[in-house]
Amino acid sequence: MAISIRSCGRTHCPPGEALPDCRVRQARLQAVPSTLLIPLAARAHGARLYPWLDCHDTQARHLLDCLEVDCAPLLRDRVAVLNVLWRTRVIMAWAEAFFRRHPEATGVALGCGLSHYFQWLDTGVNRWIDADLPEVCALRDALLPPARDRRVNATVDLSRAGWWDTLHLPAFDAVAPLFLVCEGVLMYLPPAQVRDILAEFAQRAPAGSVFVLDAISHLGVGQARHSVSVGPTGAEFRWGLRQTGELLDIHPRLSVAESRSVSECYGWMGWAAETLCLPWSGAPLYSLVALSADPR
Ligand SMILES: C[S@@+](CC[C@H](N)C(=O)[O-])C[C@H]1O[C@@H](n2cnc3c(N)ncnc32)[C@H](O)[C@@H]1O
């Protein structure tokens, strides 16, 4: 899809105001990268629908203004908006707990899109790497340029082996663990690539590092056309979980530190529906898992 981008290299322009020094250009995003607009719109305006899940993402609102995107059609996908706001809260809680224990550690957003976790997770001494495909990094460099050497944008293709070295991440015997988040990404990749990405994390990460991922149930694979927001992008769901435990078969260093299901947002009815569906769906319809890299 083609989008117009207004950018002046600043990150804090007054929302909704076209500044005289803004340059306007066109960018073209392929199907999967274009899905970054879905979480961006949810974080910017989803609190209108779910005020109790408001993540107060002022950066997302500003970025949508710069992109001149009509996000009304995206907000019609209420399920996706709920999923994104819920996952943002859970990831924030896990990340805050991690950085309380390791205030100087590095965080990494893999397939970051235009998310901006460092606005909430800056401890004053930690570092953050936002990594995505080249076309998305070009967008980020225009709209969210690196800040104070502690937040950088990096180009990576997770479908290629060696992404750990591409991002210059520390060796497994480094003292400080890492916090990696890969949200809204793995479901678009073939299962073999997902296994390779998690195996690379397990082989390379310092002990105590955490890899947070979100997953759909395997029942959703091939069903993207039924999604109000993903369907029109042409992207497809290619990977889903049959059961959460299968993640542990990828590498002996992996263990599940935390896992949550979005069914918790629907109260006891969500719990009952999930319990009834699990024999058939295997894993929750949408869940978050924090994998930890154990000591060798
Ligand atoms: C739905 S968006 C999620 C963006 C972001 N994580 C968020 O929650 O706002 C999917 C993102 O995955 C990225 N992505 C897909 N395949 C990738 C790959 N092979 N390597 C790196 N990033 C990838 C896309 O470019 C896109 O930014």
XYZ file of C-alpha atoms in Angstrom, residues 64-247:
184
model
C -0.643 8.639 12.658
C -0.962 12.373 12.042
C 2.366 12.330 10.193
C 1.278 9.353 8.101
C -2.036 10.951 7.159
C -3.726 7.570 7.548
C -7.476 7.229 7.946
C -7.556 4.817 10.852
C -11.378 4.599 11.129
C -11.498 1.326 9.107
C -8.798 -0.187 11.351
C -10.687 0.718 14.511
C -13.708 -1.188 13.201
C -11.798 -4.371 14.014
C -12.695 -4.311 17.696
C -11.158 -7.711 18.382
C -7.781 -6.589 17.005
C -7.944 -3.323 18.971
C -8.663 -5.224 22.179
C -5.860 -7.719 21.485
C -3.326 -4.941 20.900
C -4.269 -2.854 23.950
C -4.315 -5.938 26.169
C -0.946 -7.190 24.922
C 0.616 -3.745 25.297
C -0.387 -3.678 28.975
C 0.869 -7.181 29.677
C 4.169 -6.621 27.837
C 4.667 -3.342 29.708
C 4.097 -5.062 33.058
C 6.565 -7.860 32.204
C 9.121 -5.375 30.854
C 8.831 -3.061 33.867
C 9.415 -6.008 36.205
C 12.436 -7.052 34.102
C 13.992 -3.564 34.079
C 13.431 -3.198 37.833
C 15.676 -6.250 38.249
C 18.087 -5.194 35.463
C 17.897 -1.392 35.086
C 20.942 -1.236 32.778
C 19.885 -4.074 30.471
C 19.088 -3.742 26.757
C 15.587 -4.128 25.346
C 14.905 -5.111 21.739
C 11.684 -4.845 19.737
C 11.920 -7.348 16.863
C 9.587 -6.408 14.005
C 8.935 -3.158 15.894
C 6.846 -1.434 13.222
C 6.176 2.050 14.615
C 5.804 0.933 18.223
C 7.687 2.970 20.814
C 8.149 1.038 24.072
C 11.087 3.172 25.150
C 8.697 6.078 25.831
C 7.562 4.004 28.838
C 10.601 1.851 29.645
C 13.480 4.342 29.719
C 15.216 3.809 33.088
C 17.743 6.555 32.378
C 20.569 4.041 31.916
C 19.188 1.224 29.744
C 19.349 0.855 25.938
C 16.645 -0.017 23.433
C 16.912 -1.337 19.879
C 13.938 -1.075 17.496
C 14.507 -3.492 14.620
C 12.510 -4.170 11.476
C 12.806 -4.724 7.716
C 14.570 -1.990 5.678
C 11.356 -0.362 4.364
C 10.011 0.005 7.919
C 13.355 1.221 9.254
C 13.349 3.947 6.609
C 9.945 5.058 7.950
C 11.224 4.978 11.538
C 14.331 6.968 10.679
C 12.079 9.695 9.239
C 9.508 9.666 12.034
C 11.258 8.259 15.114
C 14.958 9.004 14.696
C 17.390 7.486 17.232
C 17.630 9.347 20.535
C 20.634 9.959 22.760
C 22.474 6.778 21.701
C 20.280 4.808 24.063
C 17.479 4.172 21.555
C 18.511 3.089 18.078
C 16.766 1.861 14.941
C 18.252 -1.193 13.256
C 17.571 -3.079 10.055
C 17.030 -6.815 10.352
C 15.343 -9.623 8.469
C 14.314 -12.190 11.053
C 13.707 -14.778 8.358
C 17.485 -14.934 7.833
C 19.733 -16.882 10.172
C 22.219 -14.693 12.011
C 19.834 -11.918 13.137
C 21.480 -12.007 16.585
C 24.815 -10.945 15.056
C 23.159 -8.511 12.628
C 21.852 -6.632 15.667
C 25.233 -6.930 17.462
C 23.553 -8.464 20.493
C 25.827 -9.654 23.305
C 27.256 -13.171 23.548
C 25.606 -15.785 25.754
C 28.321 -15.392 28.429
C 27.577 -11.663 28.860
C 26.590 -10.686 32.394
C 23.386 -8.753 31.656
C 20.335 -10.508 30.232
C 18.235 -8.999 27.429
C 14.521 -8.305 27.092
C 13.248 -9.057 23.595
C 9.694 -8.489 22.425
C 8.375 -9.815 19.110
C 4.684 -8.918 18.942
C 2.394 -9.134 15.946
C 5.190 -10.672 13.858
C 5.623 -14.434 14.173
C 2.098 -15.314 12.995
C 3.064 -13.946 9.535
C 6.114 -16.222 9.193
C 6.332 -19.884 8.120
C 6.575 -22.305 11.107
C 10.145 -23.358 10.259
C 11.284 -19.710 10.419
C 9.571 -19.199 13.772
C 11.397 -22.244 15.164
C 14.725 -20.952 13.771
C 14.202 -17.495 15.343
C 13.463 -18.993 18.760
C 16.318 -21.493 18.437
C 18.730 -18.638 17.656
C 17.530 -16.803 20.770
C 18.007 -19.973 22.847
C 21.496 -20.620 21.462
C 22.775 -17.062 21.774
C 21.054 -15.268 24.642
C 22.723 -14.611 28.001
C 21.087 -16.588 30.824
C 17.976 -14.912 32.205
C 17.112 -13.209 28.901
C 13.445 -13.067 28.036
C 11.745 -13.394 24.633
C 8.118 -12.235 24.634
C 5.938 -13.352 21.731
C 2.259 -13.356 20.895
C 0.629 -16.280 19.164
C -2.660 -17.196 17.560
C -4.067 -20.719 17.717
C -3.229 -22.962 14.751
C -6.933 -22.721 13.850
C -6.285 -19.151 12.645
C -3.636 -20.162 10.102
C -4.761 -19.300 6.566
C -7.767 -17.344 7.877
C -6.502 -13.735 7.587
C -9.169 -12.893 5.008
C -11.758 -13.108 7.794
C -9.976 -10.395 9.802
C -11.477 -6.926 9.230
C -8.088 -5.243 9.612
C -5.532 -7.796 8.327
C -7.663 -9.096 5.426
C -7.426 -5.956 3.252
C -3.613 -5.830 3.601
C -3.172 -9.147 1.780
C -0.997 -10.516 4.607
C -1.644 -14.116 5.709
C -1.416 -15.918 9.058
C 1.118 -18.705 8.579
C 2.063 -19.846 12.080
C -0.075 -20.690 15.104
C 0.325 -22.718 18.265
C -1.112 -26.223 18.669
C -0.186 -26.056 22.340
C 1.980 -23.656 24.311
C 4.278 -26.494 25.414
C 5.501 -27.064 21.843
C 7.678 -23.953 22.209
